[in-house]
């Protein structure tokens, strides 16, 4: 910019110089002509005054001519008829001068002027003619106007041109610098403006630039404010993303990573922003889905034993991936499926025998009364089993859905255990079991029906899976602010592997035996659920063929 301003100034200077020299040259040459004409006129008047009319003019002109300031000065005396009477250039052929411009003018107006190229002298001459009353006296000198003075003017002219050129050059540079300084400064600031958009502009000499700086300062302030807001929003989004249980990934149209949260990193592995995600993903289902051009997709992937559903959404910017852990849902779904299949199976067995016996009886195929009674007893037995099963299923479902209406009253656990033992007295006597009960005097605040269910299930199992003449011990005591209900037997015991599963619904070590003894496979599941409602725990220790101890620990 500096250079173009400089060039511009030099052109202006040159044009100005040319114009001013032309104008002043014209003025000077006009003035010069005028003053030369006046001088010549004055000389003519002096000559006229000194001329004696009775002495020949030629002689007198010879005397006057050496006084002239130039050798080439010519003086002529011309009659009104145009005839040259006398002339300092005698040798030249004198034709009639009436046609000469200056002579004509002098005859008409008294004074005549002319400038022309002399054919004889072969140079430009200035003529002045004066009407002396009896003759026309004319003087001529070589005249080239300002050109005659040029040799003496050249050094001064050159000096002034060079000086003014130098001065204007220096001034132009300074002016250009002064004009471009604010622009350079503003440019520097904008170029080196950091990521924080901060600018530092000085005060300029020109108000226009100060206005620009003030606008820029204002812009920088607003940009910084917006940047802060954007950063804050970004932090909020990052915080939300990092707190999410779901994995979140944002990709651009070319599958380059724009954003990823910690959960998604734990699923897909670490990557850098702008990495092409398809280069890093190991899951073929996910890779295929990413290459497909569908707006919405769902892909299931397994990561270290967990099942995730990835929801892939194509958006304007690119693609979003949302990984939702579905392990629990899948597990629940599986459990539900198993539960229904178990329930159907458990109901099918008694129904099949009921159907079989009832068909035989209905068709009158059994005639023996004793056989009929046996069959009817079997039907009744199966109905009882089914009724127990349905009751247990309903109870378990209510427990799971927290639908059970419970009351909280003080229950004497020792008395409750005694009542339950009494209810099993027939089986106990049949198996000739040795029963012992040790209990502290504990009143526990609970739902009596629920506590009955827990203890009767444990006692019932200790009877069912005992050996004849075995032992059944019940201990109820307080320890460390907890109540312990311990039911031990000397029965068949439970293997280590089975110990971990007996609390599952419908799990039975020996299905046939359990069914035969009226078990539903839901007793311990109900116990576990109930105990956990009281924030208690249940623990099993057992040795195969030796016996089992099940301990329920409830907080006081
Ligand atoms: P069930 O109605 O079959 O008794 P439970 O849920 O009460 O169902 O018990 C699950 C399984 O655990 C039983 O089928 C049995 O195999 C085993 N079991 C429970 N208690 C005992 C025990 N005291 N001794 C041996 N096995 C037991």
Coordinates of C-alpha atoms and ligand atoms in Angstrom, one line a residue:
X1 CA 0.0 0.0 0.0
X2 CA 2.9 2.3 0.9
X3 CA 4.3 1.9 -2.7
X4 CA 1.0 2.7 -4.4
X5 CA 0.5 5.8 -2.3
X6 CA 4.0 6.9 -3.2
X7 CA 3.4 6.2 -6.9
X8 CA 0.2 8.2 -6.7
X9 CA 1.9 11.1 -5.1
X10 CA 4.7 11.1 -7.7
X11 CA 2.2 11.1 -10.5
X12 CA 0.3 14.1 -9.0
X13 CA 3.6 15.9 -8.4
X14 CA 4.7 15.4 -12.0
X15 CA 1.3 16.5 -13.5
X16 CA 1.4 19.6 -11.2
X17 CA 4.9 20.4 -12.2
X18 CA 4.1 20.1 -15.9
X19 CA 0.9 22.2 -15.6
X20 CA 2.6 24.9 -13.5
X21 CA 5.6 25.1 -15.8
X22 CA 3.3 25.4 -18.9
X23 CA 1.2 28.1 -17.3
X24 CA 4.1 30.1 -15.9
X25 CA 6.1 29.6 -19.2
X26 CA 3.2 31.1 -21.1
X27 CA 2.8 34.0 -18.7
X28 CA 6.5 34.7 -18.7
X29 CA 6.8 34.6 -22.5
X30 CA 3.7 36.9 -22.8
X31 CA 5.2 39.4 -20.4
X32 CA 8.6 39.1 -22.0
X33 CA 7.1 39.9 -25.4
X34 CA 5.2 42.8 -24.1
X35 CA 8.2 44.3 -22.3
X36 CA 10.4 43.8 -25.3
X37 CA 7.8 45.4 -27.6
X38 CA 7.6 48.4 -25.2
X39 CA 11.4 48.7 -25.1
X40 CA 11.6 48.6 -28.9
X41 CA 8.8 51.2 -29.1
X42 CA 10.7 53.4 -26.7
X43 CA 13.9 53.0 -28.8
X44 CA 11.9 53.9 -31.9
X45 CA 10.6 57.1 -30.3
X46 CA 14.2 58.0 -29.3
X47 CA 15.4 57.3 -32.8
X48 CA 12.6 59.5 -34.2
X49 CA 13.6 62.2 -31.8
X50 CA 17.3 62.1 -32.8
X51 CA 16.7 62.0 -36.6
X52 CA 17.5 65.2 -38.5
X53 CA 15.1 65.5 -41.4
X54 CA 17.6 67.5 -43.5
X55 CA 20.5 65.1 -43.2
X56 CA 20.3 61.8 -45.3
X57 CA 18.7 59.1 -43.2
X58 CA 21.2 56.4 -44.3
X59 CA 24.0 58.3 -42.8
X60 CA 22.2 58.9 -39.6
X61 CA 21.1 55.3 -39.3
X62 CA 24.7 54.2 -39.7
X63 CA 25.6 56.3 -36.7
X64 CA 22.7 55.1 -34.6
X65 CA 23.0 51.4 -35.4
X66 CA 26.1 50.7 -33.4
X67 CA 24.2 51.9 -30.3
X68 CA 21.8 49.0 -30.7
X69 CA 22.1 46.2 -28.1
X70 CA 22.3 43.5 -30.7
X71 CA 24.3 43.2 -33.9
X72 CA 21.2 41.9 -35.6
X73 CA 19.1 45.0 -34.8
X74 CA 17.7 46.4 -38.0
X75 CA 16.3 49.9 -38.3
X76 CA 14.2 50.8 -41.4
X77 CA 12.6 54.1 -42.4
X78 CA 9.6 53.4 -44.7
X79 CA 7.5 55.9 -46.6
X80 CA 3.7 55.7 -46.5
X81 CA 3.8 54.3 -50.0
X82 CA 5.8 51.3 -48.6
X83 CA 9.1 52.3 -50.2
X84 CA 12.1 51.8 -47.9
X85 CA 13.8 55.1 -47.6
X86 CA 16.7 54.0 -45.4
X87 CA 17.7 50.7 -43.8
X88 CA 20.6 49.5 -41.8
X89 CA 20.6 46.3 -43.9
X90 CA 21.4 48.2 -47.2
X91 CA 22.6 45.2 -49.1
X92 CA 19.2 43.4 -48.9
X93 CA 16.8 43.9 -51.8
X94 CA 14.2 46.2 -50.6
X95 CA 10.8 45.4 -51.9
X96 CA 7.7 47.5 -51.1
X97 CA 6.8 47.1 -47.4
X98 CA 3.3 48.2 -47.5
X99 CA 2.1 44.7 -47.2
X100 CA 4.0 44.1 -44.0
X101 CA 1.7 43.6 -41.1
X102 CA 3.4 45.9 -38.7
X103 CA 3.7 48.6 -41.3
X104 CA 0.1 48.4 -42.2
X105 CA -0.9 48.5 -38.5
X106 CA 1.4 51.5 -37.8
X107 CA -0.1 53.4 -40.8
X108 CA -3.6 52.6 -39.4
X109 CA -3.1 52.8 -35.6
X110 CA 0.2 54.7 -35.2
X111 CA 2.0 51.6 -33.8
X112 CA 2.3 48.1 -35.3
X113 CA 3.8 44.8 -34.0
X114 CA 4.6 41.6 -35.7
X115 CA 6.7 38.4 -35.2
X116 CA 7.6 36.3 -38.1
X117 CA 10.3 34.2 -39.7
X118 CA 12.5 36.3 -41.8
X119 CA 13.3 34.8 -45.1
X120 CA 16.5 36.8 -45.4
X121 CA 17.7 36.4 -41.8
X122 CA 16.4 32.9 -41.6
X123 CA 15.3 33.4 -38.0
X124 CA 12.3 34.6 -36.0
X125 CA 12.2 38.3 -35.8
X126 CA 10.2 40.8 -33.7
X127 CA 9.1 43.9 -35.6
X128 CA 7.8 47.1 -34.1
X129 CA 6.8 50.0 -36.4
X130 CA 6.0 53.6 -35.4
X131 CA 4.3 56.3 -37.3
X132 CA 6.7 59.3 -37.0
X133 CA 4.3 61.7 -38.8
X134 CA 6.2 61.8 -42.1
X135 CA 7.6 58.3 -42.2
X136 CA 7.2 54.9 -40.6
X137 CA 10.2 54.0 -38.5
X138 CA 10.6 50.3 -37.9
X139 CA 12.9 48.3 -35.7
X140 CA 13.4 44.6 -35.7
X141 CA 15.4 42.2 -33.5
X142 CA 15.8 38.4 -33.5
X143 CA 13.3 37.1 -31.0
X144 CA 12.6 33.5 -29.8
X145 CA 10.7 34.5 -26.7
X146 CA 11.5 32.5 -23.6
X147 CA 13.8 30.2 -25.5
X148 CA 16.3 33.1 -25.6
X149 CA 16.4 33.0 -21.8
X150 CA 16.4 29.3 -21.4
X151 CA 20.2 28.7 -21.0
X152 CA 20.3 31.1 -18.0
X153 CA 17.1 29.5 -16.5
X154 CA 18.0 25.8 -16.9
X155 CA 20.3 25.5 -13.7
X156 CA 17.7 27.3 -11.5
X157 CA 14.8 25.3 -13.0
X158 CA 16.6 22.0 -12.6
X159 CA 17.5 22.9 -9.1
X160 CA 14.0 23.8 -8.1
X161 CA 12.5 20.7 -9.9
X162 CA 15.0 18.3 -8.2
X163 CA 14.6 20.0 -4.8
X164 CA 10.8 19.9 -5.0
X165 CA 10.9 16.2 -6.2
X166 CA 13.1 15.3 -3.2
X167 CA 11.0 17.2 -0.7
X168 CA 7.8 15.8 -2.0
X169 CA 9.3 12.3 -2.2
X170 CA 10.3 12.4 1.5
X171 CA 7.0 14.0 2.5
X172 CA 5.1 11.4 0.5
X173 CA 6.9 8.6 2.2
X174 CA 6.2 10.1 5.6
X175 CA 2.5 10.7 4.7
X176 CA 2.1 7.2 3.3
X177 CA 3.6 5.8 6.5
X178 CA 1.4 7.9 8.6
X179 CA -1.7 6.8 6.7
X180 CA -0.8 3.1 6.6
X181 CA 0.4 2.9 10.2
X182 CA -3.1 2.4 11.7
X183 CA -4.0 -0.1 9.0
X184 CA -0.7 -2.0 9.6
X185 CA -1.4 -1.9 13.3
X186 CA -4.9 -3.2 13.0
X187 CA -3.8 -5.9 10.5
X188 CA -1.0 -7.0 13.0
X189 CA -3.6 -7.2 15.8
X190 CA -6.1 -9.2 13.8
X191 CA -3.4 -11.5 12.4
X192 CA -1.9 -12.3 15.8
X193 CA -5.2 -12.4 17.6
X194 CA -5.0 -15.4 19.8
X195 CA -7.6 -18.0 20.6
X196 CA -9.0 -15.6 23.2
X197 CA -9.8 -13.0 20.6
X198 CA -8.0 -10.3 22.6
X199 CA -6.7 -7.1 20.7
X200 CA -4.5 -4.3 21.9
X201 CA -4.8 -1.2 19.6
X202 CA -3.2 2.2 20.4
X203 CA -4.8 5.7 20.0
X204 CA -4.4 6.9 16.3
X205 CA -4.1 10.4 15.0
X206 CA -7.1 9.9 12.7
X207 CA -10.6 9.7 14.2
X208 CA -11.8 7.4 11.5
X209 CA -9.3 4.8 12.5
X210 CA -10.1 5.3 16.2
X211 CA -13.7 4.5 15.3
X212 CA -12.5 1.3 13.5
X213 CA -10.5 0.3 16.6
X214 CA -13.4 1.0 18.9
X215 CA -15.7 -1.2 16.7
X216 CA -13.0 -3.9 16.7
X217 CA -12.6 -3.7 20.4
X218 CA -16.3 -4.1 20.8
X219 CA -16.3 -7.1 18.4
X220 CA -13.5 -8.7 20.3
X221 CA -15.3 -8.2 23.6
X222 CA -18.5 -9.8 22.2
X223 CA -16.5 -12.6 20.6
X224 CA -14.9 -13.3 24.0
X225 CA -18.2 -13.3 25.7
X226 CA -19.7 -15.7 23.1
X227 CA -16.7 -17.9 23.3
X228 CA -17.1 -18.1 27.1
X229 CA -20.7 -19.0 26.7
X230 CA -19.9 -21.6 24.1
X231 CA -17.2 -23.1 26.4
X232 CA -19.6 -23.1 29.3
X233 CA -22.2 -24.9 27.2
X234 CA -19.6 -27.4 26.0
X235 CA -18.6 -28.0 29.6
X236 CA -22.2 -28.6 30.5
X237 CA -22.6 -31.0 27.6
X238 CA -19.3 -32.8 28.5
X239 CA -20.5 -33.1 32.1
X240 CA -23.9 -34.5 31.1
X241 CA -22.1 -36.9 28.7
X242 CA -19.6 -38.1 31.3
X243 CA -22.4 -38.7 33.8
X244 CA -24.5 -40.7 31.4
X245 CA -24.9 -44.4 31.9
X246 CA -25.2 -44.8 28.2
X247 CA -22.3 -44.6 25.8
X248 CA -22.6 -41.6 23.4
X249 CA -20.6 -41.0 20.2
X250 CA -21.0 -38.2 17.6
X251 CA -19.4 -38.7 14.1
X252 CA -19.3 -36.4 11.1
X253 CA -20.4 -37.5 7.6
X254 CA -17.0 -39.2 7.0
X255 CA -17.3 -41.2 10.3
X256 CA -14.6 -39.0 12.0
X257 CA -15.0 -38.8 15.7
X258 CA -16.4 -35.5 17.0
X259 CA -17.4 -36.4 20.5
X260 CA -17.3 -39.5 22.7
X261 CA -18.1 -40.0 26.4
X262 CA -16.3 -42.2 28.9
X263 CA -18.9 -45.0 28.7
X264 CA -18.5 -45.2 24.9
X265 CA -14.7 -45.3 25.3
X266 CA -15.2 -48.3 27.7
X267 CA -17.2 -50.0 25.0
X268 CA -15.3 -49.1 21.8
X269 CA -11.9 -48.5 23.3
X270 CA -9.9 -45.2 23.4
X271 CA -9.6 -43.0 20.2
X272 CA -8.7 -39.5 19.4
X273 CA -11.0 -36.8 18.1
X274 CA -11.0 -36.8 14.3
X275 CA -9.9 -40.5 14.2
X276 CA -12.0 -42.4 11.7
X277 CA -14.1 -44.6 14.0
X278 CA -14.6 -47.4 11.4
X279 CA -10.8 -48.0 11.6
X280 CA -11.1 -48.7 15.3
X281 CA -14.4 -50.6 15.8
X282 CA -14.1 -54.4 16.2
X283 CA -17.8 -55.2 16.1
X284 CA -18.7 -56.4 12.5
X285 CA -22.5 -55.8 13.2
X286 CA -21.7 -52.2 14.1
X287 CA -19.4 -51.7 11.2
X288 CA -22.0 -53.0 8.7
X289 CA -24.7 -50.8 10.2
X290 CA -22.4 -47.7 9.9
X291 CA -21.8 -48.4 6.2
X292 CA -25.5 -48.8 5.5
X293 CA -27.4 -45.7 4.4
X294 CA -30.4 -46.0 6.8
X295 CA -31.7 -43.2 8.9
X296 CA -32.3 -45.2 12.1
X297 CA -30.8 -48.6 13.1
X298 CA -30.5 -50.8 16.1
X299 CA -27.6 -53.1 16.6
X300 CA -26.9 -55.5 19.4
X301 CA -23.3 -56.1 20.5
X302 CA -21.8 -58.1 23.2
X303 CA -18.9 -56.5 25.2
X304 CA -17.2 -58.5 27.9
X305 CA -20.3 -60.4 28.9
X306 CA -22.6 -57.4 28.7
X307 CA -25.2 -56.9 26.0
X308 CA -25.5 -53.4 24.5
X309 CA -28.0 -52.1 22.0
X310 CA -26.5 -49.4 19.8
X311 CA -29.1 -46.9 18.4
X312 CA -27.6 -45.4 15.3
X313 CA -29.2 -42.2 14.0
X314 CA -28.2 -40.4 10.9
X315 CA -28.4 -36.6 11.5
X316 CA -27.7 -33.6 9.4
X317 CA -24.1 -33.3 10.7
X318 CA -23.3 -37.0 10.6
X319 CA -24.2 -39.8 12.9
X320 CA -25.0 -40.4 16.6
X321 CA -24.5 -43.7 18.4
X322 CA -26.1 -44.4 21.7
X323 CA -25.1 -47.5 23.5
X324 CA -27.6 -48.7 26.1
X325 CA -26.8 -51.5 28.5
X326 CA -29.5 -54.1 28.0
X327 CA -27.9 -56.9 30.0
X328 CA -30.4 -56.6 32.8
X329 CA -33.4 -56.3 30.5
X330 CA -32.2 -59.3 28.6
X331 CA -31.7 -61.2 31.8
X332 CA -35.1 -60.3 33.1
X333 CA -36.6 -61.2 29.8
X334 CA -34.8 -64.6 29.9
X335 CA -35.9 -65.1 33.5
X336 CA -39.5 -64.3 32.6
X337 CA -39.4 -66.8 29.7
X338 CA -37.9 -69.4 32.0
X339 CA -40.5 -68.6 34.6
X340 CA -43.4 -69.1 32.3
X341 CA -41.9 -72.2 30.8
X342 CA -41.4 -73.6 34.4
X343 CA -44.9 -72.6 35.5
X344 CA -46.4 -74.3 32.4
X345 CA -44.3 -77.4 33.1
X346 CA -45.1 -77.5 36.8
X347 CA -48.8 -77.2 36.0
X348 CA -48.8 -79.6 33.2
X349 CA -47.5 -82.5 35.3
X350 CA -50.4 -82.5 37.9
X351 CA -52.9 -81.7 35.2
X352 CA -51.8 -84.7 33.2
X353 CA -52.3 -87.0 36.1
X354 CA -55.6 -85.4 37.1
X355 CA -56.8 -85.7 33.5
X356 CA -55.7 -89.4 33.3
X357 CA -57.3 -90.4 36.6
X358 CA -60.5 -88.5 36.0
X359 CA -60.9 -89.9 32.4
X360 CA -60.5 -93.4 33.8
X361 CA -63.1 -92.8 36.4
X362 CA -65.4 -91.0 34.0
X363 CA -65.3 -93.9 31.5
X364 CA -66.2 -96.3 34.3
X365 CA -63.1 -98.4 33.5
X366 CA -62.3 -98.7 37.2
X367 CA -64.7 -100.9 39.1
X368 CA -62.8 -101.6 42.2
X369 CA -63.9 -99.2 45.0
X370 CA -60.5 -99.2 46.7
X371 CA -58.8 -98.3 43.5
X372 CA -61.3 -95.6 42.9
X373 CA -60.6 -94.1 46.3
X374 CA -56.8 -94.3 45.6
X375 CA -57.3 -92.5 42.3
X376 CA -59.5 -89.8 43.9
X377 CA -56.9 -89.4 46.6
X378 CA -54.2 -89.0 44.0
X379 CA -56.4 -86.4 42.2
X380 CA -56.8 -84.5 45.5
X381 CA -53.1 -84.7 46.1
X382 CA -52.3 -83.2 42.7
X383 CA -55.0 -80.5 43.2
X384 CA -53.4 -79.6 46.5
X385 CA -50.0 -79.5 44.8
X386 CA -51.3 -77.2 42.2
X387 CA -53.1 -75.1 44.7
X388 CA -49.8 -74.8 46.7
X389 CA -48.0 -74.0 43.5
X390 CA -50.4 -71.3 42.4
X391 CA -50.4 -69.8 45.9
X392 CA -46.6 -69.7 45.9
X393 CA -46.5 -68.2 42.5
X394 CA -49.0 -65.5 43.5
X395 CA -47.1 -64.8 46.7
X396 CA -43.8 -64.5 44.9
X397 CA -45.2 -62.3 42.2
X398 CA -46.7 -60.0 44.9
X399 CA -43.4 -59.9 46.7
X400 CA -41.5 -59.1 43.5
X401 CA -44.0 -56.4 42.5
X402 CA -44.1 -55.0 46.0
X403 CA -47.9 -55.5 46.0
X404 CA -48.1 -57.3 49.3
X405 CA -50.0 -55.5 52.0
X406 CA -48.0 -55.9 55.1
X407 CA -48.5 -54.9 58.7
X408 CA -45.9 -54.2 61.3
X409 CA -46.6 -55.7 64.7
X410 CA -44.6 -57.2 67.5
X411 CA -44.2 -61.0 67.0
X412 CA -42.7 -63.3 69.6
X413 CA -40.4 -65.4 67.4
X414 CA -40.0 -68.3 69.9
X415 CA -43.8 -68.7 70.1
X416 CA -44.1 -68.5 66.3
X417 CA -41.6 -71.3 65.8
X418 CA -43.4 -73.4 68.3
X419 CA -46.7 -72.8 66.5
X420 CA -45.1 -73.8 63.2
X421 CA -43.6 -77.0 64.7
X422 CA -47.0 -77.8 66.0
X423 CA -48.5 -77.5 62.6
X424 CA -45.9 -80.1 61.3
X425 CA -46.4 -82.4 64.2
X426 CA -47.8 -85.2 62.1
X427 CA -44.8 -85.3 59.7
X428 CA -42.3 -84.9 62.6
X429 CA -43.8 -87.9 64.4
X430 CA -44.0 -89.9 61.2
X431 CA -40.3 -89.4 60.6
X432 CA -39.5 -89.8 64.3
X433 CA -37.4 -86.6 64.3
X434 CA -35.6 -85.2 67.3
X435 CA -36.7 -81.6 67.6
X436 CA -35.1 -79.0 69.8
X437 CA -35.8 -75.3 70.0
X438 CA -33.5 -72.7 71.7
X439 CA -34.7 -69.2 71.6
X440 CA -34.1 -65.9 73.3
X441 CA -37.1 -63.9 74.4
X442 CA -37.3 -61.8 71.2
X443 CA -40.2 -59.7 70.1
X444 CA -39.6 -58.7 66.5
X445 CA -41.6 -56.0 64.7
X446 CA -42.7 -57.6 61.4
X447 CA -45.7 -58.9 59.4
X448 CA -46.7 -62.1 61.3
X449 CA -47.9 -63.8 58.1
X450 CA -44.6 -63.1 56.3
X451 CA -42.5 -64.3 59.3
X452 CA -44.7 -67.4 59.4
X453 CA -44.0 -68.1 55.7
X454 CA -40.2 -67.6 56.2
X455 CA -39.9 -69.9 59.2
X456 CA -42.4 -72.5 58.0
X457 CA -40.6 -72.9 54.7
X458 CA -37.2 -73.4 56.5
X459 CA -38.7 -75.9 59.0
X460 CA -40.7 -77.6 56.3
X461 CA -37.5 -78.2 54.2
X462 CA -35.6 -79.4 57.3
X463 CA -38.4 -82.0 57.8
X464 CA -38.8 -82.9 54.1
X465 CA -35.1 -83.4 53.4
X466 CA -34.2 -85.0 56.7
X467 CA -33.6 -88.6 57.4
X468 CA -35.9 -90.7 59.6
X469 CA -35.0 -90.2 63.3
X470 CA -32.9 -87.3 62.3
X471 CA -32.4 -84.1 64.2
X472 CA -34.2 -80.7 63.7
X473 CA -32.8 -77.8 65.7
X474 CA -34.2 -74.3 65.8
X475 CA -32.1 -71.5 67.3
X476 CA -33.4 -67.9 67.6
X477 CA -31.0 -65.4 69.2
X478 CA -29.8 -61.8 69.2
X479 CA -26.3 -60.8 68.3
X480 CA -24.8 -57.4 67.3
X481 CA -28.2 -55.8 67.0
X482 CA -29.5 -58.5 64.7
X483 CA -31.9 -61.4 65.1
X484 CA -30.7 -64.8 63.9
X485 CA -33.1 -67.5 63.0
X486 CA -31.2 -70.7 62.5
X487 CA -32.8 -74.0 61.3
X488 CA -30.5 -77.0 61.2
X489 CA -31.2 -80.6 60.2
X490 CA -29.2 -83.8 59.9
X491 CA -30.7 -84.6 56.5
X492 CA -29.5 -85.3 53.0
X493 CA -27.5 -82.1 52.7
X494 CA -26.9 -79.9 49.7
X495 CA -23.8 -80.0 47.4
X496 CA -21.6 -76.9 47.0
X497 CA -22.8 -76.2 43.5
X498 CA -26.5 -76.6 44.4
X499 CA -26.1 -74.4 47.5
X500 CA -25.6 -71.4 45.1
X501 CA -28.8 -72.2 43.2
X502 CA -31.4 -73.4 45.7
X503 CA -32.7 -69.8 46.1
X504 CA -33.6 -69.6 42.4
X505 CA -37.2 -70.0 41.4
X506 CA -38.2 -73.7 40.6
X507 CA -34.7 -74.9 41.3
X508 CA -34.7 -78.2 43.0
X509 CA -31.8 -80.6 43.6
X510 CA -34.0 -83.7 43.2
X511 CA -37.2 -82.7 41.4
X512 CA -39.0 -86.0 41.9
X513 CA -38.3 -86.1 45.6
X514 CA -39.4 -82.5 46.0
X515 CA -42.6 -83.1 44.1
X516 CA -43.3 -86.2 46.0
X517 CA -42.9 -84.4 49.2
X518 CA -45.2 -81.6 48.0
X519 CA -42.5 -79.1 47.2
X520 CA -43.0 -76.4 44.6
X521 CA -39.4 -75.3 44.2
X522 CA -40.4 -71.7 45.2
X523 CA -40.1 -71.9 49.0
X524 CA -36.6 -70.6 49.3
X525 CA -37.1 -68.0 46.6
X526 CA -40.0 -66.6 48.7
X527 CA -37.9 -66.7 51.8
X528 CA -35.1 -64.9 50.2
X529 CA -37.4 -62.1 48.8
X530 CA -39.1 -61.7 52.1
X531 CA -35.8 -61.5 54.1
X532 CA -34.4 -58.9 51.7
X533 CA -37.5 -56.8 52.2
X534 CA -36.4 -56.6 55.9
X535 CA -32.9 -55.8 54.7
X536 CA -31.8 -59.1 56.1
X537 CA -29.6 -61.8 54.7
X538 CA -29.8 -65.6 54.3
X539 CA -27.0 -68.0 54.5
X540 CA -26.6 -71.7 53.9
X541 CA -24.0 -74.2 55.2
X542 CA -24.4 -77.8 54.3
X543 CA -22.5 -81.0 54.1
X544 CA -23.8 -83.7 51.7
X545 CA -25.4 -86.6 53.6
X546 CA -24.7 -84.9 56.9
X547 CA -27.2 -82.1 57.2
X548 CA -27.9 -78.4 56.4
X549 CA -28.1 -75.2 58.4
X550 CA -29.9 -72.2 57.0
X551 CA -29.5 -69.0 58.9
X552 CA -31.6 -65.9 58.4
X553 CA -30.1 -62.7 59.8
X554 CA -32.5 -59.7 60.3
X555 CA -31.6 -56.2 61.5
X556 CA -33.3 -55.2 64.7
Ligands
LIG1 P1 -39.0 -77.2 47.5 O1 -40.4 -76.8 47.4 O2 -38.6 -78.1 46.4 O3 -38.5 -77.6 48.8 P2 -37.4 -74.9 48.0 O4 -37.2 -73.6 47.3 O5 -37.9 -74.8 49.4 O6 -38.2 -75.8 47.1 O7 -36.0 -75.6 48.0 C1 -35.3 -75.7 46.9 C2 -34.4 -77.0 46.9 O8 -33.4 -76.9 47.8 C3 -35.2 -78.2 47.3 O9 -35.8 -78.8 46.2 C4 -34.1 -79.1 47.8 O10 -33.5 -79.8 46.8 C5 -33.1 -78.1 48.4 N1 -33.2 -77.9 49.9 C6 -33.8 -77.0 50.5 N2 -33.7 -77.1 51.9 C7 -33.0 -78.2 52.0 C8 -32.5 -78.9 53.2 N3 -32.8 -78.5 54.4 N4 -31.8 -80.0 53.0 C9 -31.5 -80.4 51.8 N5 -31.9 -79.8 50.6 C10 -32.7 -78.7 50.8

